[in-house]
Short mmCIF file of C-alpha atoms and ligand atoms in Angstrom, two decimals:
data_model
loop_
_atom_site.label_atom_id
_atom_site.label_comp_id
_atom_site.label_asym_id
_atom_site.label_seq_id
_atom_site.Cartn_x
_atom_site.Cartn_y
_atom_site.Cartn_z
CA MET A 1 21.23 28.72 -10.84
CA THR A 2 18.31 26.40 -11.41
CA GLN A 3 17.49 23.98 -8.64
CA ALA A 4 17.10 20.27 -9.17
CA PHE A 5 13.58 19.29 -10.04
CA LEU A 6 11.70 17.87 -7.04
CA PRO A 7 9.53 14.88 -7.90
CA TYR A 8 6.63 14.06 -5.54
CA GLY A 9 8.43 10.89 -4.54
CA ARG A 10 11.37 8.83 -5.55
CA GLN A 11 13.70 6.02 -4.19
CA SER A 12 16.83 6.62 -2.09
CA ILE A 13 19.66 4.34 -3.36
CA ASP A 14 23.24 4.52 -1.87
CA GLU A 15 26.45 2.71 -2.62
CA ASP A 16 25.72 -0.01 -0.10
CA ASP A 17 22.40 -0.82 -1.85
CA ILE A 18 24.27 -1.14 -5.15
CA ASP A 19 26.98 -3.28 -3.46
CA ALA A 20 24.39 -5.51 -2.15
CA VAL A 21 22.80 -6.16 -5.58
CA VAL A 22 26.19 -6.73 -7.11
CA ARG A 23 27.10 -9.22 -4.40
CA SER A 24 23.95 -11.00 -5.16
CA LEU A 25 24.67 -11.05 -8.88
CA LYS A 26 28.01 -12.73 -8.18
CA SER A 27 26.45 -15.29 -5.82
CA ASP A 28 25.08 -18.79 -6.82
CA PHE A 29 21.48 -17.75 -6.82
CA LEU A 30 19.58 -15.17 -8.80
CA THR A 31 16.12 -16.33 -7.72
CA THR A 32 14.90 -18.10 -4.56
CA GLY A 33 18.34 -18.28 -2.91
CA PRO A 34 19.04 -17.42 0.76
CA THR A 35 18.30 -13.79 0.50
CA VAL A 36 14.57 -14.37 -0.02
CA GLU A 37 14.15 -15.91 3.44
CA GLN A 38 16.64 -13.42 4.98
CA PHE A 39 14.32 -10.59 3.65
CA GLU A 40 11.34 -12.23 5.08
CA GLU A 41 12.78 -12.78 8.53
CA LEU A 42 13.97 -9.17 8.57
CA LEU A 43 10.49 -7.89 7.50
CA SER A 44 8.90 -9.99 10.32
CA SER A 45 11.32 -8.56 12.86
CA LYS A 46 10.78 -4.95 11.64
CA THR A 47 6.96 -5.24 11.64
CA GLY A 48 6.44 -7.75 14.50
CA ALA A 49 4.59 -10.23 12.30
CA ALA A 50 4.89 -13.95 12.82
CA ASN A 51 5.12 -14.64 9.07
CA SER A 52 6.22 -12.55 6.04
CA ILE A 53 5.73 -13.75 2.40
CA VAL A 54 7.72 -11.67 -0.03
CA CYS A 55 6.37 -11.43 -3.70
CA ASN A 56 7.05 -9.39 -6.70
CA SER A 57 4.67 -6.42 -6.25
CA GLY A 58 2.05 -4.93 -3.95
CA THR A 59 -0.58 -5.93 -6.44
CA ALA A 60 0.56 -9.57 -6.31
CA ALA A 61 0.52 -9.26 -2.39
CA LEU A 62 -3.17 -8.20 -2.52
CA HIS A 63 -3.99 -11.02 -5.01
CA ILE A 64 -2.47 -13.79 -3.00
CA ALA A 65 -4.03 -12.29 0.16
CA ALA A 66 -7.48 -12.57 -1.59
CA ILE A 67 -6.67 -16.19 -2.45
CA ALA A 68 -5.42 -17.00 1.07
CA ALA A 69 -8.61 -15.45 2.50
CA GLY A 70 -10.60 -17.96 0.29
CA LEU A 71 -12.42 -15.17 -1.56
CA GLY A 72 -13.97 -15.96 -4.82
CA ASP A 73 -17.25 -15.72 -6.85
CA GLY A 74 -20.12 -14.49 -4.69
CA ASP A 75 -18.00 -12.88 -2.09
CA CYS A 76 -18.44 -9.19 -1.39
CA VAL A 77 -15.36 -7.13 -0.46
CA ILE A 78 -15.44 -3.62 0.85
CA VAL A 79 -12.64 -1.32 -0.39
CA PRO A 80 -12.30 2.41 0.17
CA THR A 81 -12.53 4.44 -3.09
CA ILE A 82 -9.54 6.69 -2.36
CA THR A 83 -6.84 4.20 -3.18
CA PHE A 84 -4.75 2.86 -5.99
CA LEU A 85 -6.53 0.67 -8.47
CA ALA A 86 -4.91 -2.61 -7.29
CA SER A 87 -6.69 -2.53 -3.88
CA ALA A 88 -9.85 -3.23 -5.74
CA ASN A 89 -8.67 -5.02 -8.78
CA ALA A 90 -6.98 -7.70 -6.72
CA MET A 91 -10.36 -8.62 -5.38
CA ARG A 92 -11.76 -8.76 -8.83
CA PHE A 93 -8.91 -11.16 -9.89
CA VAL A 94 -10.55 -13.90 -7.68
CA GLY A 95 -14.05 -13.03 -8.79
CA ALA A 96 -15.22 -11.21 -5.70
CA GLU A 97 -17.54 -8.24 -5.98
CA VAL A 98 -16.18 -4.83 -4.84
CA PHE A 99 -18.29 -2.45 -2.75
CA PHE A 100 -16.66 0.92 -2.43
CA ALA A 101 -16.61 2.75 0.90
CA ASP A 102 -16.58 6.55 1.27
CA CYS A 103 -13.63 8.43 2.91
CA ASP A 104 -13.04 11.29 5.30
CA PRO A 105 -12.78 14.51 3.13
CA LEU A 106 -10.01 15.75 5.40
CA THR A 107 -7.67 12.70 5.48
CA GLY A 108 -8.61 10.35 2.63
CA LEU A 109 -9.14 7.55 5.13
CA MET A 110 -12.08 5.19 5.30
CA ARG A 111 -13.78 5.94 8.64
CA PRO A 112 -15.71 3.27 10.69
CA GLU A 113 -18.96 4.94 9.70
CA ASP A 114 -17.99 4.75 6.02
CA PHE A 115 -17.32 1.02 6.49
CA SER A 116 -20.71 0.50 8.24
CA ALA A 117 -22.51 2.37 5.51
CA ALA A 118 -20.83 0.09 2.81
CA ILE A 119 -21.85 -3.02 4.76
CA LYS A 120 -25.50 -1.72 4.77
CA ARG A 121 -25.33 -1.40 0.97
CA VAL A 122 -24.19 -4.98 0.71
CA GLU A 123 -26.87 -6.16 3.08
CA ALA A 124 -29.58 -4.23 1.27
CA LEU A 125 -28.91 -6.48 -1.68
CA GLY A 126 -29.52 -9.57 0.49
CA LYS A 127 -25.87 -10.26 0.56
CA LYS A 128 -23.24 -10.74 3.24
CA PRO A 129 -19.87 -8.98 3.20
CA SER A 130 -16.87 -11.27 3.34
CA ALA A 131 -13.88 -9.05 3.68
CA VAL A 132 -12.66 -5.47 3.97
CA VAL A 133 -9.43 -3.94 2.71
CA PRO A 134 -8.64 -0.82 4.89
CA VAL A 135 -6.17 1.44 3.11
CA HIS A 136 -3.73 3.44 5.18
CA TYR A 137 -3.73 6.49 2.91
CA SER A 138 -0.58 8.54 2.96
CA GLY A 139 0.88 6.44 5.82
CA GLN A 140 -1.80 7.51 8.31
CA THR A 141 -3.73 4.55 9.58
CA CYS A 142 -7.48 3.80 9.54
CA ASP A 143 -9.09 3.50 12.93
CA MET A 144 -8.35 -0.26 13.10
CA PRO A 145 -9.60 -1.07 16.52
CA ALA A 146 -13.16 0.18 15.39
CA ILE A 147 -12.86 -1.35 11.93
CA HIS A 148 -11.75 -4.66 13.50
CA ALA A 149 -14.76 -4.62 15.94
CA ILE A 150 -17.25 -4.13 13.14
CA ALA A 151 -15.67 -6.66 10.81
CA ARG A 152 -15.42 -9.43 13.36
CA LYS A 153 -19.16 -8.89 14.34
CA GLU A 154 -19.86 -9.60 10.66
CA GLY A 155 -17.40 -12.41 10.50
CA MET A 156 -15.33 -10.60 7.80
CA THR A 157 -11.72 -11.12 6.90
CA ILE A 158 -9.48 -8.01 7.29
CA ILE A 159 -6.81 -7.45 4.66
CA GLU A 160 -4.91 -4.24 5.33
CA ASP A 161 -3.61 -2.46 2.33
CA ALA A 162 -0.46 -1.00 4.07
CA CYS A 163 1.46 -0.18 0.94
CA HIS A 164 1.69 3.45 2.16
CA ALA A 165 2.38 2.67 5.76
CA LEU A 166 5.53 0.62 6.31
CA GLY A 167 7.01 1.96 9.56
CA SER A 168 3.75 3.60 10.93
CA ARG A 169 2.61 2.92 14.45
CA HIS A 170 -1.04 2.97 15.60
CA GLY A 171 -3.68 2.40 18.23
CA PRO A 172 -4.87 4.24 21.29
CA ASN A 173 -1.48 3.79 22.85
CA LEU A 174 0.47 3.40 19.66
CA GLU A 175 0.73 -0.29 20.72
CA ALA A 176 0.65 -1.53 17.26
CA GLN A 177 2.74 -1.15 14.03
CA THR A 178 1.63 -1.73 10.60
CA GLY A 179 2.25 -5.39 9.48
CA ASP A 180 1.91 -6.85 12.96
CA CYS A 181 -1.72 -7.59 12.17
CA HIS A 182 -2.81 -6.59 15.63
CA TRP A 183 -6.34 -5.75 14.31
CA SER A 184 -6.34 -7.75 10.98
CA ASP A 185 -5.69 -11.13 9.33
CA MET A 186 -3.15 -9.88 6.72
CA ALA A 187 -1.28 -6.77 5.84
CA CYS A 188 0.00 -6.04 2.27
CA PHE A 189 2.98 -3.89 1.29
CA SER A 190 4.50 -2.60 -1.79
CA PHE A 191 8.19 -1.87 -2.38
CA HIS A 192 7.78 0.14 -5.54
CA PRO A 193 10.42 2.90 -5.71
CA VAL A 194 8.03 5.74 -4.63
CA LYS A 195 7.19 3.76 -1.43
CA THR A 196 9.17 3.83 1.81
CA ILE A 197 11.63 1.22 0.75
CA ALA A 198 12.42 0.27 -2.82
CA MET A 199 13.07 -3.27 -4.41
CA GLY A 200 12.55 -2.29 -7.96
CA GLU A 201 9.28 -4.01 -7.97
CA GLY A 202 8.30 -5.85 -4.84
CA GLY A 203 5.70 -6.54 -2.28
CA ALA A 204 4.89 -8.65 0.78
CA VAL A 205 2.02 -10.03 2.89
CA THR A 206 2.45 -10.37 6.67
CA THR A 207 0.21 -12.58 8.85
CA ASN A 208 0.23 -14.25 12.30
CA ASP A 209 -1.75 -17.24 11.00
CA PRO A 210 0.35 -20.20 9.95
CA LYS A 211 -2.33 -21.64 7.75
CA ILE A 212 -2.87 -18.32 5.85
CA ALA A 213 0.99 -18.12 5.54
CA GLU A 214 1.08 -21.50 3.92
CA ARG A 215 -1.76 -20.58 1.46
CA LEU A 216 0.08 -17.42 0.57
CA ARG A 217 3.30 -19.26 -0.17
CA LEU A 218 1.41 -21.76 -2.33
CA ALA A 219 -0.38 -19.00 -4.34
CA ARG A 220 3.00 -17.19 -4.80
CA ASN A 221 4.62 -20.34 -6.37
CA HIS A 222 2.37 -22.18 -8.83
CA GLY A 223 0.52 -23.93 -6.01
CA MET A 224 3.55 -26.32 -5.75
CA SER A 225 3.89 -28.20 -2.43
CA ARG A 226 6.83 -30.27 -1.38
CA ASP A 227 5.20 -31.29 1.89
CA GLN A 228 5.23 -35.11 1.91
CA GLU A 229 2.81 -35.29 4.71
CA LYS A 230 0.16 -33.88 2.30
CA PHE A 231 0.98 -35.80 -0.83
CA THR A 232 -2.01 -37.89 -2.03
CA SER A 233 -0.92 -39.21 -5.65
CA LYS A 234 0.92 -42.42 -4.90
CA GLU A 235 0.57 -43.32 -8.52
CA ALA A 236 2.67 -40.26 -9.58
CA GLY A 237 4.96 -39.75 -6.58
CA LEU A 238 6.07 -43.18 -5.07
CA ASP A 239 9.27 -44.92 -6.45
CA ILE A 240 9.35 -48.65 -6.67
CA ASN A 241 10.70 -48.84 -3.03
CA GLY A 242 7.62 -47.00 -1.76
CA ASN A 243 9.42 -43.75 -1.05
CA TRP A 244 8.16 -40.34 -2.21
CA GLY A 245 10.34 -39.08 -5.01
CA LEU A 246 13.07 -36.66 -4.31
CA TRP A 247 11.88 -34.87 -7.43
CA TYR A 248 8.26 -34.90 -6.57
CA TYR A 249 5.79 -32.04 -5.85
CA GLU A 250 2.13 -31.73 -5.90
CA MET A 251 -0.42 -29.20 -6.63
CA GLU A 252 -3.97 -29.01 -5.19
CA GLN A 253 -4.80 -25.56 -6.62
CA PRO A 254 -3.19 -23.65 -9.44
CA GLY A 255 -0.98 -20.75 -8.31
CA TYR A 256 1.05 -18.03 -9.87
CA ASN A 257 4.70 -17.13 -10.29
CA TYR A 258 4.72 -14.11 -7.99
CA ARG A 259 8.25 -14.85 -6.48
CA ALA A 260 10.58 -12.08 -5.73
CA CYS A 261 14.05 -12.95 -6.81
CA ASP A 262 17.39 -12.77 -4.94
CA LEU A 263 18.39 -9.47 -6.56
CA GLN A 264 15.28 -7.80 -5.47
CA CYS A 265 15.56 -9.16 -1.90
CA ALA A 266 19.20 -8.26 -1.72
CA LEU A 267 18.19 -4.68 -2.38
CA GLY A 268 15.21 -5.12 -0.01
CA ILE A 269 17.38 -6.18 2.88
CA SER A 270 19.68 -3.31 2.37
CA GLN A 271 16.81 -0.81 2.12
CA LEU A 272 14.94 -2.34 5.14
CA GLY A 273 18.04 -1.76 7.22
CA LYS A 274 17.51 1.87 6.68
CA LEU A 275 13.80 1.91 7.49
CA GLU A 276 14.27 3.82 10.75
CA LYS A 277 16.44 6.38 9.11
CA PHE A 278 13.99 6.83 6.26
CA ALA A 279 11.09 7.11 8.67
CA THR A 280 12.88 9.67 10.76
CA LYS A 281 13.51 11.75 7.67
CA ARG A 282 10.07 11.40 6.35
CA ARG A 283 8.68 12.56 9.71
CA ALA A 284 10.99 15.48 9.85
CA LEU A 285 9.89 16.63 6.35
CA ARG A 286 6.18 16.18 7.28
CA ASP A 287 6.85 18.25 10.53
CA ARG A 288 8.46 20.85 8.38
CA TYR A 289 5.49 21.12 6.13
CA TYR A 290 3.10 21.38 9.16
CA SER A 291 5.27 24.02 10.75
CA PHE A 292 4.21 26.23 7.82
CA ALA A 293 0.52 25.35 8.27
CA LYS A 294 -0.43 28.90 9.44
CA GLU A 295 1.65 30.62 6.81
CA LEU A 296 -0.04 28.82 3.85
CA PRO A 297 -2.01 30.97 1.49
CA ALA A 298 -5.76 31.24 2.22
CA GLY A 299 -7.68 28.23 0.93
CA ILE A 300 -4.71 25.83 1.06
CA HIS A 301 -4.10 23.45 3.87
CA PHE A 302 -2.61 20.08 4.61
CA ILE A 303 -4.59 16.97 5.25
CA ARG A 304 -5.70 16.56 8.85
CA GLN A 305 -3.35 14.51 11.14
CA ALA A 306 -5.26 11.38 12.09
CA ALA A 307 -5.74 10.39 15.69
CA ASP A 308 -4.18 7.45 17.28
CA CYS A 309 -1.31 7.03 14.83
CA ASP A 310 2.29 7.95 14.44
CA PRO A 311 2.70 7.58 10.75
CA CYS A 312 5.77 7.01 8.67
CA PRO A 313 4.52 9.50 6.00
CA HIS A 314 4.35 8.22 2.40
CA LEU A 315 2.66 11.20 0.76
CA MET A 316 2.22 14.87 1.71
CA THR A 317 -1.14 15.82 0.60
CA ALA A 318 -2.45 19.32 0.42
CA LEU A 319 -6.13 20.33 0.09
CA PHE A 320 -7.12 23.29 -2.02
CA GLU A 321 -10.43 24.84 -1.02
CA GLY A 322 -13.13 26.72 -2.84
CA ASP A 323 -12.30 27.96 -6.31
CA PHE A 324 -9.40 25.54 -6.77
CA LEU A 325 -11.29 23.64 -9.37
CA GLY A 326 -12.30 26.89 -11.02
CA PHE A 327 -8.72 27.94 -11.12
CA GLY A 328 -7.85 24.56 -12.44
CA ARG A 329 -5.72 21.92 -11.02
CA ASN A 330 -3.85 21.53 -14.28
CA SER A 331 -2.72 25.20 -14.11
CA VAL A 332 -1.62 24.77 -10.55
CA MET A 333 0.39 21.59 -11.49
CA ASN A 334 1.92 23.38 -14.50
CA SER A 335 2.87 26.37 -12.47
CA LEU A 336 4.49 24.30 -9.88
CA ARG A 337 6.25 22.21 -12.51
CA GLU A 338 7.61 25.42 -14.05
CA MET A 339 9.10 26.23 -10.58
CA GLY A 340 10.66 22.74 -10.44
CA ILE A 341 8.18 21.05 -8.21
CA GLY A 342 6.45 17.86 -9.12
CA THR A 343 3.02 17.06 -7.82
CA GLN A 344 0.48 14.31 -8.36
CA VAL A 345 -3.21 13.50 -7.55
CA HIS A 346 -3.77 10.55 -5.30
CA TYR A 347 -6.24 9.35 -6.18
CA THR A 348 -9.08 9.50 -8.67
CA PRO A 349 -11.88 7.64 -6.64
CA VAL A 350 -11.60 4.13 -8.02
CA HIS A 351 -15.47 3.87 -8.13
CA LEU A 352 -15.38 6.46 -10.88
CA GLN A 353 -13.21 4.33 -13.16
CA PRO A 354 -15.27 3.24 -16.23
CA TYR A 355 -14.92 -0.42 -15.35
CA TYR A 356 -16.37 0.09 -11.78
CA ARG A 357 -18.80 2.81 -12.96
CA ARG A 358 -20.48 0.23 -15.16
CA MET A 359 -21.09 -1.99 -12.14
CA SER A 360 -22.67 0.78 -10.01
CA PRO A 361 -23.51 3.75 -12.09
CA ASP A 362 -25.34 5.66 -9.39
CA LEU A 363 -22.98 5.21 -6.52
CA ALA A 364 -22.33 8.64 -4.89
CA LEU A 365 -19.46 8.86 -2.30
CA GLU A 366 -19.52 12.54 -1.29
CA GLY A 367 -16.54 12.62 1.19
CA ALA A 368 -14.24 10.96 -1.28
CA LEU A 369 -15.34 13.13 -4.10
CA GLU A 370 -14.70 16.24 -2.02
CA PHE A 371 -11.22 14.94 -1.07
CA TYR A 372 -10.49 14.17 -4.81
CA ARG A 373 -11.49 17.55 -5.94
CA LYS A 374 -9.25 19.29 -3.46
CA CYS A 375 -6.16 17.05 -3.23
CA LEU A 376 -2.67 17.52 -4.54
CA THR A 377 0.47 15.46 -3.41
CA LEU A 378 3.48 17.61 -2.73
CA PRO A 379 7.07 16.30 -2.75
CA LEU A 380 8.13 14.00 0.12
CA PHE A 381 10.95 11.56 -0.02
CA SER A 382 13.91 10.53 2.01
CA ASP A 383 16.58 12.18 -0.05
CA MET A 384 14.80 15.56 0.06
CA GLU A 385 16.29 18.40 2.19
CA LEU A 386 14.29 20.19 4.82
CA THR A 387 14.84 23.40 2.94
CA ASP A 388 13.23 21.91 -0.06
CA VAL A 389 10.03 22.07 1.87
CA ASP A 390 10.55 25.89 2.22
CA ARG A 391 10.82 25.94 -1.66
CA VAL A 392 7.59 24.06 -2.07
CA VAL A 393 5.76 26.34 0.39
CA ALA A 394 7.17 29.48 -1.40
CA ALA A 395 5.99 28.09 -4.73
CA LEU A 396 2.49 27.58 -3.29
CA GLN A 397 2.57 31.17 -2.23
CA THR A 398 3.57 32.30 -5.81
CA VAL A 399 0.74 30.07 -7.30
CA ALA A 400 -1.70 31.59 -4.78
CA ALA A 401 -0.68 35.10 -5.68
CA LYS A 402 -1.25 34.42 -9.43
CA ARG A 403 -4.65 33.15 -8.58
CA THR A 404 -5.67 36.42 -6.94
CA GLU A 405 -4.38 38.31 -9.99
CA LEU A 406 -6.93 36.39 -12.23
C1 PLP B 501 1.48 1.06 -4.63
C2 PLP B 501 0.23 0.63 -4.21
C3 PLP B 501 -0.28 -0.67 -4.50
C4 PLP B 501 0.33 -1.54 -5.59
O1 PLP B 501 1.68 -1.80 -5.39
P1 PLP B 501 2.59 -2.22 -6.65
O2 PLP B 501 3.81 -2.63 -5.97
O3 PLP B 501 2.77 -1.06 -7.42
O4 PLP B 501 1.95 -3.43 -7.39
C5 PLP B 501 -1.47 -1.07 -3.90
N1 PLP B 501 -2.20 -0.31 -3.13
C6 PLP B 501 -1.66 0.91 -2.79
C7 PLP B 501 -2.51 1.78 -1.85
C8 PLP B 501 -0.51 1.49 -3.32
O5 PLP B 501 -0.11 2.63 -3.05
#
C-alpha cells in the first residue's frame, strides 16, 4: 500500500472551520462586518498585544508596518537575508533602501553581531539606519533583548517579521510571546495556509502604540478617516446646518485596500481558537524529529535549537554537511519525493536575487550562504502523525545509503 504524500507544510481544516465560513456566507456581511473586529480582539488576547490590525496577507502587513513607521525615500532598513522575499520587498514598496544582514549558519537567524555589522555597513556610507526587520526563522526567535538594545541606541524602529512564529514564547525567562511587542514596535504575521493558522490569504500587524495602530488602519483602508475631530475640509464636509456630513470621510494620505474580509476572518477565528492545539502538535513533531538526532546519517543534522525561546515550530529544517552539494540537492529532493516526502528550500538568500544583486553586487554574507547551501525543509504540519516523522527519518537514511553507493 502506498502511503499518502507528505508535503513539507499544509493547512489543517476541520468541519467546524467549514461551518464558520458557511455561517459567514449566510450572514449580512461579506466584508468588514463584525468578524473582522472579533478576529482582531482574539488575536490581541492570544498574543498579548494592545492592538491588532488584520489585513489580507503577511506582505500587506509588512507594507503597512513600513508606512506606519514613516519609512520612505532615504531611509535605510536592515533585513536578514535568510527570509521570504516580502520582508525586504515591503521596505522597497515605500522607497526605503534595504541593507541585508548575515545569519547564523546553524539556525538561519540574524544574530545581534550580524545586525551590528549591517549597521556598520550603513554608517560607512555616511547614512543612518532607520529600522530593522528581525525574522523569526522557522518559529525560533531572534535574540530580541539584544537586538532591541542595539536598535534603540541607534533610534531605530523595530518591525518583527513574525510570520513563522505565531505562538512562540521567548526571552531569558520566556516572559514574552511573539506579537506582544515586548522588544519591538510592531510584529507582522501571515495566515497563508502553510503557516500556523490559515485564512486562505491573510495577515496582521500587532502593536502597543495607539498612534501606530491608527496609521496601520488608515494604510489598510485607502487612507480613509471618519474621525470628525480630525476633519479639515469644511468646504466639502459641512452641511448647511454646520454639521459634518454623515456620509463624509477624509483622506490625508493615500492608502491601500488591504482589508481582510469577513469570510477570511470567520475562518481565522475558528483557526485561532485551535492555536494551542496546533502548537502542542507542532512541538511534539519537532521533539520527535530531535529524538532521532543521534540516529541521523553522518553529515545530516537538524538546525540548532535557539536559546531563550520556546518556539511554536513552523519549519523543520535539516542541514546537510560536506558533499551534499556535490551529491546534489535536486537528487536528494527527487529521491525523497519518490518516497512520498515533500521538501523545500527556505530560503535562497534574498540578497542573491537579481534585483537586490544589482544594488549591491559585491555583498558577501558567509553565514547565510553556508546555511543556504545546507538547508532542506522537512515535513511538519499539524495534521501529520508522529509516525510520519519516523518515515521521514527512514527516508533520509535511504537517501544517505544511496549517497555512499555513489
Ligand atoms: C509567508 C511569509 C511572508 C509573507 O506572507 P504572505 O501572507 O504570503 O504575504 C513574509 N515573511 C515571511 C518570513 C513569511 O514566511
